[in-house]
Coordinates of N, CA and C in Angstrom, one line a residue:
M102 N 114.4 130.2 62.2 CA 113.9 131.2 63.3 C 112.3 130.6 63.7
R103 N 111.7 129.7 62.8 CA 110.5 129.0 63.1 C 110.6 128.3 64.2
A104 N 111.8 127.1 64.1 CA 112.1 126.5 64.7 C 112.4 126.8 66.2
L105 N 113.0 127.7 66.3 CA 113.6 128.6 67.6 C 112.3 128.9 68.4
V106 N 111.2 129.3 67.7 CA 110.1 129.9 68.2 C 109.4 128.8 68.9
V107 N 109.1 127.5 68.0 CA 108.6 126.6 68.3 C 109.1 126.1 69.8
L108 N 110.7 125.7 69.7 CA 111.5 125.2 70.8 C 111.1 126.2 72.0
T109 N 111.1 127.5 72.0 CA 111.0 128.4 73.1 C 109.5 128.0 73.6
L110 N 108.6 128.0 72.7 CA 107.3 127.9 72.9 C 106.9 126.3 74.0
L111 N 107.6 125.2 73.5 CA 107.5 124.2 74.3 C 108.2 124.2 75.6
A112 N 109.5 124.7 75.4 CA 110.0 124.7 76.8 C 109.4 125.5 78.0
V113 N 108.7 126.7 77.4 CA 107.7 127.7 78.5 C 106.6 126.5 78.9
L114 N 106.0 125.8 77.7 CA 105.0 124.7 78.2 C 105.7 123.8 79.5
V115 N 106.5 123.5 79.0 CA 107.3 122.1 80.0 C 107.2 122.8 81.2
V116 N 108.0 124.0 81.6 CA 108.5 124.7 82.6 C 106.9 125.3 83.5
A117 N 106.0 125.7 82.6 CA 104.8 126.0 83.3 C 103.9 124.5 83.7
A118 N 104.1 123.3 83.0 CA 103.5 122.0 83.5 C 104.3 121.8 84.6
T119 N 105.6 121.9 85.0 CA 106.1 121.1 85.9 C 106.1 122.0 87.3
S120 N 106.0 123.4 87.0 CA 106.1 124.3 88.2 C 104.8 124.6 88.9
Y121 N 103.8 124.2 88.2 CA 102.6 124.6 88.4 C 102.3 123.4 90.0
E122 N 101.4 124.2 90.9 CA 101.2 123.7 92.4 C 99.4 123.5 92.4
S123 N 98.9 122.3 92.3 CA 97.6 122.3 92.3 C 97.1 122.5 93.5
H124 N 95.6 122.6 93.7 CA 95.2 122.9 95.0 C 95.2 121.7 96.0
E125 N 95.3 120.5 95.3 CA 95.3 119.3 96.1 C 96.4 119.3 97.1
S126 N 97.7 119.7 96.5 CA 99.0 119.8 96.9 C 99.1 120.6 97.9
M127 N 98.5 122.1 98.1 CA 98.3 123.0 99.2 C 97.3 122.7 100.2
E128 N 96.2 121.9 99.8 CA 95.3 121.8 101.0 C 95.7 120.9 102.3
S129 N 97.1 120.1 102.0 CA 97.5 119.1 103.0 C 98.2 119.9 104.0
H130 N 98.7 120.7 103.9 CA 99.5 121.6 104.3 C 100.8 120.9 105.2
E131 N 101.0 120.0 104.6 CA 102.3 119.3 105.1 C 103.8 120.2 104.9
Y132 N 103.7 121.1 104.0 CA 104.8 121.7 103.9 C 104.9 122.8 105.0
L133 N 103.9 123.0 105.9 CA 103.9 123.9 106.9 C 104.3 123.2 108.3
N134 N 103.7 121.9 108.5 CA 104.0 121.1 109.7 C 104.1 119.6 109.3
P135 N 105.2 119.3 109.1 CA 105.1 118.1 108.6 C 104.9 116.5 109.6
F136 N 104.9 116.8 110.9 CA 104.6 115.9 112.1 C 103.3 115.8 112.3
L137 N 102.9 114.8 113.0 CA 101.5 114.8 113.1 C 101.4 114.8 114.8
N138 N 100.2 114.9 115.0 CA 99.8 115.0 116.6 C 100.0 113.6 117.0
R139 N 99.9 113.4 118.3 CA 100.1 112.1 118.7 C 99.0 111.5 118.5
R140 N 97.8 112.1 119.2 CA 96.4 111.5 118.7 C 96.0 111.4 117.1
R141 N 96.4 112.1 116.3 CA 95.9 111.8 114.9 C 96.9 110.8 114.3
A142 N 98.1 110.2 115.1 CA 98.9 109.5 114.4 C 98.5 108.0 113.8
N143 N 97.2 107.3 114.4 CA 96.9 106.5 114.0 C 95.4 106.3 113.4
D144 N 95.1 107.6 112.9 CA 93.6 107.8 112.5 C 93.3 107.0 111.3
F145 N 94.6 106.6 110.6 CA 94.1 105.9 109.4 C 93.9 104.6 109.4
I146 N 94.4 104.1 110.5 CA 93.6 102.5 110.6 C 92.5 102.4 111.3
Q147 N 91.6 102.1 110.6 CA 90.4 101.8 110.9 C 90.2 100.6 112.1
A148 N 89.3 101.0 113.1 CA 89.1 100.3 114.4 C 88.7 98.7 114.3
D149 N 87.6 98.9 113.0 CA 87.0 97.5 112.9 C 88.0 96.7 112.0
S150 N 88.7 97.4 111.5 CA 89.7 96.3 110.7 C 90.8 96.0 111.6
R151 N 91.2 96.2 112.6 CA 91.8 95.8 113.6 C 91.0 94.9 114.5
L152 N 89.8 95.0 114.5 CA 89.0 94.0 115.5 C 88.7 92.6 114.6
R153 N 88.7 93.0 113.2 CA 88.4 91.7 112.2 C 89.6 90.9 112.0
A154 N 90.9 91.4 112.2 CA 92.1 90.8 112.3 C 92.1 90.1 113.4
I155 N 91.8 90.6 114.8 CA 91.8 89.7 116.0 C 90.9 88.5 115.8
T156 N 89.8 88.9 115.2 CA 88.8 87.6 115.0 C 89.2 86.6 114.2
Q157 N 89.8 87.1 113.2 CA 90.5 86.1 112.3 C 91.5 85.2 113.3
E158 N 92.4 85.8 113.7 CA 93.3 85.0 114.4 C 92.8 84.2 115.3
R159 N 91.9 84.6 116.0 CA 91.0 83.7 117.0 C 90.3 82.3 116.4
I160 N 90.0 82.8 115.0 CA 89.4 81.4 114.3 C 90.6 80.4 113.9
R161 N 91.6 81.0 113.7 CA 92.5 80.4 113.1 C 93.1 79.8 114.3
E162 N 93.2 80.0 115.5 CA 93.3 79.1 116.6 C 92.7 78.3 116.8
R163 N 91.6 78.4 116.7 CA 90.4 77.4 117.0 C 90.8 76.3 115.9
S164 N 90.7 76.7 114.6 CA 90.3 75.5 113.7 C 92.0 74.8 113.3
K165 N 92.3 74.2 114.2 CA 93.8 73.6 114.0 C 93.6 72.4 113.1
S166 N 94.9 71.8 112.5 CA 94.7 70.7 111.7 C 95.1 69.4 112.6
H167 N 94.5 68.4 111.9 CA 94.4 67.2 112.8 C 95.9 66.8 113.4
Q168 N 97.0 67.0 112.4 CA 98.5 67.0 112.9 C 99.1 67.7 113.8
E169 N 98.6 68.8 113.9 CA 98.9 69.9 115.1 C 98.4 69.7 116.3
H170 N 96.8 68.9 116.4 CA 96.4 68.7 117.6 C 97.4 67.3 118.1
Q171 N 97.8 66.5 117.3 CA 98.5 65.2 117.6 C 99.7 65.7 118.3
R172 N 100.4 66.5 117.4 CA 101.8 67.1 117.7 C 101.7 67.6 119.3
E173 N 100.6 68.7 119.6 CA 100.4 69.0 120.7 C 100.2 68.2 121.7
L174 N 99.1 67.4 121.5 CA 99.3 66.0 122.4 C 100.4 65.5 122.9
C175 N 101.2 65.2 122.1 CA 102.5 64.4 121.8 C 103.5 65.1 122.7
E176 N 103.6 66.5 122.5 CA 104.6 67.4 123.2 C 104.3 67.5 124.6
D177 N 102.9 67.1 125.0 CA 102.6 67.4 126.5 C 103.0 66.3 127.4
Y178 N 103.1 65.1 126.7 CA 103.5 63.8 127.3 C 105.0 63.5 126.9
Y179 N 105.7 63.6 127.9 CA 107.5 63.4 128.0 C 107.8 62.4 127.3
P180 N 107.4 61.2 127.5 CA 107.8 59.6 126.8 C 107.5 59.9 125.4
C181 N 106.7 60.7 124.9 CA 106.2 60.6 123.4 C 106.9 61.7 123.1
E182 N 107.4 62.6 123.3 CA 108.0 63.9 122.9 C 109.6 63.4 122.8
M183 N 110.1 62.4 123.6 CA 111.5 61.9 123.2 C 111.4 61.2 122.2
Y184 N 110.6 60.4 122.1 CA 110.4 59.3 120.9 C 110.1 60.1 119.7
A185 N 109.6 61.2 119.7 CA 109.4 62.1 118.5 C 110.6 62.9 118.2
F186 N 111.3 63.1 118.9 CA 112.9 63.5 118.4 C 113.8 62.6 117.4
R187 N 113.5 61.4 118.1 CA 114.1 60.4 117.4 C 113.6 59.8 116.1
H188 N 112.1 59.8 116.0 CA 111.5 59.2 115.0 C 110.5 59.9 114.2
G189 N 109.9 61.3 115.0 CA 109.0 62.1 114.4 C 107.8 62.0 115.2
Y190 N 107.0 63.1 115.0 CA 105.8 63.3 115.8 C 104.8 62.1 115.1
A191 N 104.6 62.0 113.9 CA 103.5 61.3 113.2 C 103.7 59.6 114.1
A192 N 104.9 59.4 113.9 CA 105.3 57.9 114.4 C 104.9 57.9 116.3
A193 N 105.7 58.8 116.7 CA 105.5 59.1 118.4 C 104.0 58.9 118.5
Y194 N 103.1 59.7 117.9 CA 101.6 59.6 118.3 C 101.3 58.2 118.2
K195 N 101.4 57.8 116.9 CA 100.8 56.3 116.5 C 101.2 55.4 117.6
H196 N 102.6 55.4 118.0 CA 103.0 54.6 119.0 C 102.7 54.7 120.3
Y197 N 102.2 55.6 120.8 CA 101.6 56.2 122.2 C 100.2 56.3 122.1
F198 N 99.8 56.7 121.5 CA 98.1 56.9 121.4 C 97.3 56.7 120.3
G199 N 98.0 56.3 119.3 CA 97.2 55.5 118.3 C 96.3 53.8 118.5
G200 N 95.2 54.0 118.3 CA 94.5 52.7 118.4 C 93.7 52.4 119.6
R201 N 94.5 52.5 120.5 CA 93.9 52.3 121.8 C 93.8 53.5 122.9
R202 N 92.9 53.4 124.0 CA 92.6 54.4 124.5 C 93.7 54.4 126.0
R203 N 94.3 55.3 126.6 CA 95.4 55.1 127.6 C 94.3 55.1 129.1
T204 N 94.4 54.6 129.9 CA 94.0 55.0 131.1 C 95.3 55.2 132.1
K205 N 94.6 55.7 133.2 CA 95.5 56.0 134.4 C 95.5 55.4 135.1

């Protein structure tokens, strides 16, 4: 009999703990209107974080590696690009632009 009372009391406590709705869950009012207004849809993204991301992208564009600069220079010169398809960009850059300055 005593075990039955303890089990009943535990069952009541479990039901009370799982069915309790806190004030925090009621204040969002999502249960009334789950859809956002168009103007408020992007409020969670901070404007300065978007600006910071754009700035970081611009910095990455300006600070390219030495090999990337060489590859872009080689891609702009058609014979170098054709040579690069066969032997690689490092060898093509060295063949066409390495060591000496080209004059027009």
